[in-house]
Tab-separated table of C-alpha atoms and ligand atoms in Angstrom:
chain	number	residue	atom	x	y	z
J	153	UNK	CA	-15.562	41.694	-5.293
J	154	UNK	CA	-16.799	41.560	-9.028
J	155	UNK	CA	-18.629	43.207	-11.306
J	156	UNK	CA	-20.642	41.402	-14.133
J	157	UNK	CA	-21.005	44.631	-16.891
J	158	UNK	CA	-23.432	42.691	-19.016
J	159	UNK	CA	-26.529	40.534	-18.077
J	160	UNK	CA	-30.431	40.502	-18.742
J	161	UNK	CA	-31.561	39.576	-15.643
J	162	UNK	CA	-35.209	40.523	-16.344
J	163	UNK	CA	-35.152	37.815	-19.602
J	164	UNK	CA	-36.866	34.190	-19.007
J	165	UNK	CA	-34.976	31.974	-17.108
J	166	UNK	CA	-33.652	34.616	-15.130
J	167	UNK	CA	-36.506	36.789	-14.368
J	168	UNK	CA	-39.095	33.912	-12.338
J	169	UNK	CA	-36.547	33.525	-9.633
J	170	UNK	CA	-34.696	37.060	-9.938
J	171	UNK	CA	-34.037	37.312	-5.980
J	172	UNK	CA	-32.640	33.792	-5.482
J	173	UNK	CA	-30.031	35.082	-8.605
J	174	UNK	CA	-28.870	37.847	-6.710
J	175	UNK	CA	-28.704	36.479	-3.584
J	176	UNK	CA	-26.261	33.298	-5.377
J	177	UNK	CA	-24.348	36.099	-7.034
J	178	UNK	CA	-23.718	38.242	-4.123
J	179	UNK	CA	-23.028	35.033	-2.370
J	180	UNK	CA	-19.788	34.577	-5.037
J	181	UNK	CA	-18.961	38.359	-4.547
J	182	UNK	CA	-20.766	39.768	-7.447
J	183	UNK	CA	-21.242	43.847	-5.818
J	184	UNK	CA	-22.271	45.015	-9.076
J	185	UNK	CA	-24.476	43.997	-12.219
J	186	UNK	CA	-25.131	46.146	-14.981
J	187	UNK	CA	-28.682	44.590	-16.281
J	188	UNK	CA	-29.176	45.248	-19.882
J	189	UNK	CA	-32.220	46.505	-22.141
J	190	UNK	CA	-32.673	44.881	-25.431
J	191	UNK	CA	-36.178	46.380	-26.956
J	192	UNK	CA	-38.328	49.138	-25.378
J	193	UNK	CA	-41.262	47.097	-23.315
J	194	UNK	CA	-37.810	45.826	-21.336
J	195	UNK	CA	-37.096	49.853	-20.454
J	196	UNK	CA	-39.595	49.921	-17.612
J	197	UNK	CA	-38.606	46.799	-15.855
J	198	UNK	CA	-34.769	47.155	-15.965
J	199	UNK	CA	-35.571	50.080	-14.193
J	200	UNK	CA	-37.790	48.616	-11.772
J	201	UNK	CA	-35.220	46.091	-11.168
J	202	UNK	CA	-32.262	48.529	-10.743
J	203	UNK	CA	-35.146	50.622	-8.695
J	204	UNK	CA	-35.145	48.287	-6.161
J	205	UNK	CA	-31.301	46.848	-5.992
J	206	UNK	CA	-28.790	48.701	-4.604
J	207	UNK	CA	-26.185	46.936	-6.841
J	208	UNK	CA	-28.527	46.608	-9.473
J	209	UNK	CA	-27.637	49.480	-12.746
J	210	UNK	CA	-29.552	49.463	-16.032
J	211	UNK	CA	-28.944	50.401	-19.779
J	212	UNK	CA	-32.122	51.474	-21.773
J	213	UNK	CA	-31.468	50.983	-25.820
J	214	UNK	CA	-32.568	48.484	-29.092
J	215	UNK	CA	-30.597	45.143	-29.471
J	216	UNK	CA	-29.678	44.989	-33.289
J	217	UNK	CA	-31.860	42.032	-33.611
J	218	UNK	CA	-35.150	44.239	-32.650
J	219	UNK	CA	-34.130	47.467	-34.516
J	220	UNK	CA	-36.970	46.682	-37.684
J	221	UNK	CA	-39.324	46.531	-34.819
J	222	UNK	CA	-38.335	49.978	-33.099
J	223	UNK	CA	-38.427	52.249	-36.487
J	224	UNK	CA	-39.311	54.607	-33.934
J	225	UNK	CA	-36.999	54.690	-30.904
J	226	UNK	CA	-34.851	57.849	-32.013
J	227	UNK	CA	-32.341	59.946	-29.961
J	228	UNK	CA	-34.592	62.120	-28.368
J	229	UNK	CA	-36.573	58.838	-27.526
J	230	UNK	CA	-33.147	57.483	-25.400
J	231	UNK	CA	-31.945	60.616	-24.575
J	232	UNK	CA	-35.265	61.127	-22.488
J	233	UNK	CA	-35.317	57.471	-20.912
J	234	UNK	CA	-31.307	57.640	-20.315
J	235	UNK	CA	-32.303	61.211	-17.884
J	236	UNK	CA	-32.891	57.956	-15.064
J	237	UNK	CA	-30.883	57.999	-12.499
J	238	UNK	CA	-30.205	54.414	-12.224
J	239	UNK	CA	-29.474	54.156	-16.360
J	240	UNK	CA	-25.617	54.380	-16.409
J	241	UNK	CA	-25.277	52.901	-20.024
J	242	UNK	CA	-26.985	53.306	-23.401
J	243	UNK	CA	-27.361	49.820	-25.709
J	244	UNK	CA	-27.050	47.047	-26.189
J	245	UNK	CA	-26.907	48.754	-29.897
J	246	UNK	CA	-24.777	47.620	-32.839
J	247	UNK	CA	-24.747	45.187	-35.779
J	248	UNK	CA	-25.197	41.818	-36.215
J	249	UNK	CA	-24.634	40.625	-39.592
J	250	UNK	CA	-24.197	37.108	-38.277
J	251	UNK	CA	-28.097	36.074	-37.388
J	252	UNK	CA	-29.364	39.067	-39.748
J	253	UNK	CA	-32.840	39.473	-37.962
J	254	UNK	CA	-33.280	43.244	-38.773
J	255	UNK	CA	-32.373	44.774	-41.842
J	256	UNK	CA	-28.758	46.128	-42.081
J	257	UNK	CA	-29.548	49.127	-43.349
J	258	UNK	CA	-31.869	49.487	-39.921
J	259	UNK	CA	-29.304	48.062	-37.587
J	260	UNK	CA	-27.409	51.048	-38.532
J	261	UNK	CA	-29.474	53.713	-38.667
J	262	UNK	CA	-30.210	52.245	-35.254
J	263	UNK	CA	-27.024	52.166	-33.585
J	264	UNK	CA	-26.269	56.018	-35.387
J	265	UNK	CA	-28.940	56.887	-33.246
J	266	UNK	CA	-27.684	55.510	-30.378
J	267	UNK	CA	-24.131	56.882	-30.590
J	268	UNK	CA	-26.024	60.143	-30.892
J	269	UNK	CA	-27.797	60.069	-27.654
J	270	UNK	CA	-24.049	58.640	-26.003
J	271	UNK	CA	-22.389	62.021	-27.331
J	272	UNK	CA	-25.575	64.196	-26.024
J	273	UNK	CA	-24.983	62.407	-22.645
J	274	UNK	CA	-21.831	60.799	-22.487
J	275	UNK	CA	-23.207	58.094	-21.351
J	276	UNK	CA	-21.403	55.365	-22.882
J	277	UNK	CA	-22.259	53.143	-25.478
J	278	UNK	CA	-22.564	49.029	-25.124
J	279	UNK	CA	-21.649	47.777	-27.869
J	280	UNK	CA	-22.989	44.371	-29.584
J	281	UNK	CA	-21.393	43.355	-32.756
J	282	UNK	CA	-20.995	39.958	-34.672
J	283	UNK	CA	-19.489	39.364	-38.107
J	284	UNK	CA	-19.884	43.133	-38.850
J	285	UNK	CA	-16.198	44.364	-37.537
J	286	UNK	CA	-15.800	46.735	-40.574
J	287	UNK	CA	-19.012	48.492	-40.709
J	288	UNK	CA	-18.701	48.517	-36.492
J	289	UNK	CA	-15.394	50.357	-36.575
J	290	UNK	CA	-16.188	53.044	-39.626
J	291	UNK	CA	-19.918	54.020	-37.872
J	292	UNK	CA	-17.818	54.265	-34.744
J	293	UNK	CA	-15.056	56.370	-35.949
J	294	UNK	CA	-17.631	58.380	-37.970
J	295	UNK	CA	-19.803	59.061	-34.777
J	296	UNK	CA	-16.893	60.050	-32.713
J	297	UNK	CA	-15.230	62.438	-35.208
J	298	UNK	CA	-18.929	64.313	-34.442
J	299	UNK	CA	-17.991	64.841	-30.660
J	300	UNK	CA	-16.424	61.641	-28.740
J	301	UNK	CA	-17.914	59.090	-25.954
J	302	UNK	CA	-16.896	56.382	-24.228
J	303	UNK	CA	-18.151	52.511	-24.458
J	304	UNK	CA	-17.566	48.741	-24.204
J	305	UNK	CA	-17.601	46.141	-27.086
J	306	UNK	CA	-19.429	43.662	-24.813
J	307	UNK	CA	-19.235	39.788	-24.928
J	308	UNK	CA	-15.937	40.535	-27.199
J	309	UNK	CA	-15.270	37.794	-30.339
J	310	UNK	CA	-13.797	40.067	-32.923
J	311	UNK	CA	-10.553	39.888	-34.203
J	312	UNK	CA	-7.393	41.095	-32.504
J	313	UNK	CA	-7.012	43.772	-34.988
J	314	UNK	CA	-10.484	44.720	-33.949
J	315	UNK	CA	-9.562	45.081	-30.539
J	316	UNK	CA	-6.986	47.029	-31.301
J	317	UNK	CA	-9.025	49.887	-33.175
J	318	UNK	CA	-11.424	49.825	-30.173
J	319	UNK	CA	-8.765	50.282	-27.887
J	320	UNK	CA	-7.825	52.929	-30.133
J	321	UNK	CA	-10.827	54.481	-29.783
J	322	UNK	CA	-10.763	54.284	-26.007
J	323	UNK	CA	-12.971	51.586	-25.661
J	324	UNK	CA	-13.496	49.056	-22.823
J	325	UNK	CA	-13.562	45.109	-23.770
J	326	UNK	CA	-15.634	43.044	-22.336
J	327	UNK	CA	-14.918	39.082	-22.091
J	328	UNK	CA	-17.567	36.938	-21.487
J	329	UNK	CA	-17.817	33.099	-20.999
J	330	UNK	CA	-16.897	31.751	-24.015
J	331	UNK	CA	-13.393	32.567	-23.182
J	332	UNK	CA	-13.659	29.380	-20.994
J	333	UNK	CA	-14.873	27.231	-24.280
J	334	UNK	CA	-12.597	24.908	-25.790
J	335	UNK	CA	-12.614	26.417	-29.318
J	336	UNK	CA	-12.289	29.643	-28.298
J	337	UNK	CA	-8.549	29.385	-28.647
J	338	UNK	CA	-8.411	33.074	-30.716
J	339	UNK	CA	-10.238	34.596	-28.565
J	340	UNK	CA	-8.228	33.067	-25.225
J	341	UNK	CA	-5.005	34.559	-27.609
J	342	UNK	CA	-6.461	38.374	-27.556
J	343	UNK	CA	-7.870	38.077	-24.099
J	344	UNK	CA	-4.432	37.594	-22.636
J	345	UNK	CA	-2.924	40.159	-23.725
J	346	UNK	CA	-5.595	42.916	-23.375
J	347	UNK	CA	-4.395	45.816	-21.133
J	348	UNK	CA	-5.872	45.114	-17.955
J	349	UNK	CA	-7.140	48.736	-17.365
J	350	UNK	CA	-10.003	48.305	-20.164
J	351	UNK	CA	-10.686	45.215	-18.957
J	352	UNK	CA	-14.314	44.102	-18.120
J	353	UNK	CA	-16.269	40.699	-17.666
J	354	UNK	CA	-19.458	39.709	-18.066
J	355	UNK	CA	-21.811	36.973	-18.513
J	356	UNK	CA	-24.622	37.746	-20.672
J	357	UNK	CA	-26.931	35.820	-18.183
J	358	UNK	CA	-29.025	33.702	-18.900
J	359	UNK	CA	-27.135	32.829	-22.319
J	360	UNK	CA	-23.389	31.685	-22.592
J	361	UNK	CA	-22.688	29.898	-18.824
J	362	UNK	CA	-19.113	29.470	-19.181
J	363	UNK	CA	-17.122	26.315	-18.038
J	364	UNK	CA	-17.910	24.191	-15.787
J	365	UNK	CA	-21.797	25.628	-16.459
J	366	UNK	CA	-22.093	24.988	-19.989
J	367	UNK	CA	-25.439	23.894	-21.009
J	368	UNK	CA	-26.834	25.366	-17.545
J	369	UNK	CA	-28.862	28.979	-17.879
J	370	UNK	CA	-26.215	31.666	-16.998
J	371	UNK	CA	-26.201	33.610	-14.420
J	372	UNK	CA	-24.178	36.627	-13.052
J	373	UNK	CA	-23.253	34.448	-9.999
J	374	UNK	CA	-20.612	32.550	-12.694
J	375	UNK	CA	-18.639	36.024	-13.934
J	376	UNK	CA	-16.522	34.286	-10.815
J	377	UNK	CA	-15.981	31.436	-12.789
J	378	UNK	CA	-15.311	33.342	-16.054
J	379	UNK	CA	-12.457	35.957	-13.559
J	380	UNK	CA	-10.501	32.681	-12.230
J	381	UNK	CA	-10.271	31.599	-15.858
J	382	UNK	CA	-9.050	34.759	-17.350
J	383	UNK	CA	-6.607	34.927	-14.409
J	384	UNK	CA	-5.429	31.987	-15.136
J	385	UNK	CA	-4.773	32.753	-19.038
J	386	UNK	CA	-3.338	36.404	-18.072
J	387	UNK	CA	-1.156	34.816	-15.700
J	388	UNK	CA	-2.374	37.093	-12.804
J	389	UNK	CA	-4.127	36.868	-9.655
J	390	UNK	CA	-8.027	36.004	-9.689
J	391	UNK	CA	-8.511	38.496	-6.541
J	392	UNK	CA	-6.497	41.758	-8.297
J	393	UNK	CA	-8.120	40.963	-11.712
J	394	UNK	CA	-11.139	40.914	-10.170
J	395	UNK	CA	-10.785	43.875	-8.587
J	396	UNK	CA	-9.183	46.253	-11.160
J	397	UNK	CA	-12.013	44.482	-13.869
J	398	UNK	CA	-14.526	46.017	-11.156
J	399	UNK	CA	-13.211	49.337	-10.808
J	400	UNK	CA	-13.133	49.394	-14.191
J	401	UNK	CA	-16.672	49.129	-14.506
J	402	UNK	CA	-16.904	51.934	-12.160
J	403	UNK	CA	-14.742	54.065	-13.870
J	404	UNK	CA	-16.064	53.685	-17.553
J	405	UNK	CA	-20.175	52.850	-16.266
J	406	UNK	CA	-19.243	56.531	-13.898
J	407	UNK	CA	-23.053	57.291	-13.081
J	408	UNK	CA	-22.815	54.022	-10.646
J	409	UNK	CA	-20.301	56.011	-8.700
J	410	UNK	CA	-23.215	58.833	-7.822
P	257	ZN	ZN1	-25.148	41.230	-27.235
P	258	ZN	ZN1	-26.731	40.963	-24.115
């Protein structure tokens, strides 16, 4: 019984043959998929989506990549969309310094605004950030000291003293794939040793299919894959892992519980 916290199940690849990639992911014992929004003509059909699937939640928020195209997506703009029943989670928001596609300055207005609407709901916050630890951690700890809110750092490749202030901060981690890669030895080093109640896995379908699916369009049915490995590296059992990284979704993603 898993839970994949991070997947776009309504991108291409994914989307033409959405039924036959739930039915392979239930088949693996995926009981929960959190299917994330990345600009706002996605916000209608995550929600259809998680509309029609029981197991099926959805974020509504502005990927940093998009955020010079959404100048005008503001709190009260997510705060409204977010009043869903079936959003649990606001993002994916953050920075990403690494492929630069929106102006930085933008990104983080952006993701302010974000954090904003997480404090008016506490809902939490999903997290996206690349080469931009620093700014990432002083935005966060400058939101919270406002009023606090929980959130994950999903598909998790910072540093280990990044993990640490996010932990610090009460965040949830979320490991994706690439922990299964080769070169991902740093990564494989911080993932071990994470505490295993702010645990969470995820795939990031359709990108990042972890090992023994690389090259192959990811899907939530391989979060299996990506539990058995982390198991493996934590020295624990695949089963309990994969249970306490699922009620661990439950418990920080809490709207999924109503
Ligand atoms: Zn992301
Ligand atoms: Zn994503």
């Amino acid at each position: 019984m898993l839970a994949d916290s991070h997947c776009h199940l309504n991108y291409k690849g994914l989307v033409e043959h959405q039924d036959a990639v739930l039915s392979r992911a239930r088949e693996r014992g995926v009981v929960a998929m959190l299917n994330i929004a990345t600009r706002e003509s996605e916000w209608d059909d995550v929600l259809a989506t998680a509309e029609r699937e029981p197991d099926v939640w959805a974020t509504v928020g502005i990927h940093p990549h998009e955020a010079d195209k959404h100048p005008d997506v503001d709190t009260a703009k997510l705060v409204a969309r977010a009043a869903h029943r079936r959003v649990v989670g606001i993002g994916e928001s953050g920075l990403d310094y690494y492929y630069d596609h929106s102006d930085r300055d933008r990104q983080r207005a952006s993701f302010r605004a974000h954090l904003a609407a997480c404090r008016e709901t506490q809902l939490p916050i999903v997290v996206h950030t690349r080469d931009a630890e620093d700014d990432t951690a002083d935005i966060l700890r400058e939101e919270m000291g406002k009023g606090g809110f929980p959130g994950v750092i999903h598909c998790f490749t910072a540093s280990g003293a990044f993990a640490d202030i996010a932990l610090d901060l009460g965040f949830y981690i979320s490991i994706s794939g690439i922990v299964t890669f080769r070169n991902a030895k740093d990564l494989q080093q911080t993932a071990a040793r994470l505490p295993r109640e702010r645990l969470l896995i995820e795939t990031d379908a359709p990108f990042l299919a972890p090992v023994p699916h690389r090259g192959k369009t990811g899907e939530p049915a391989f979060v299996a894959d990506t539990c058995r490995f982390l198991a493996e590296l934590r020295g624990e059992d695949p089963g309990e892992l994969a249970q306490a990284t699922r009620e661990n979704f439950h418990t920080l993603f809490a709207r999924t519980r109503t």
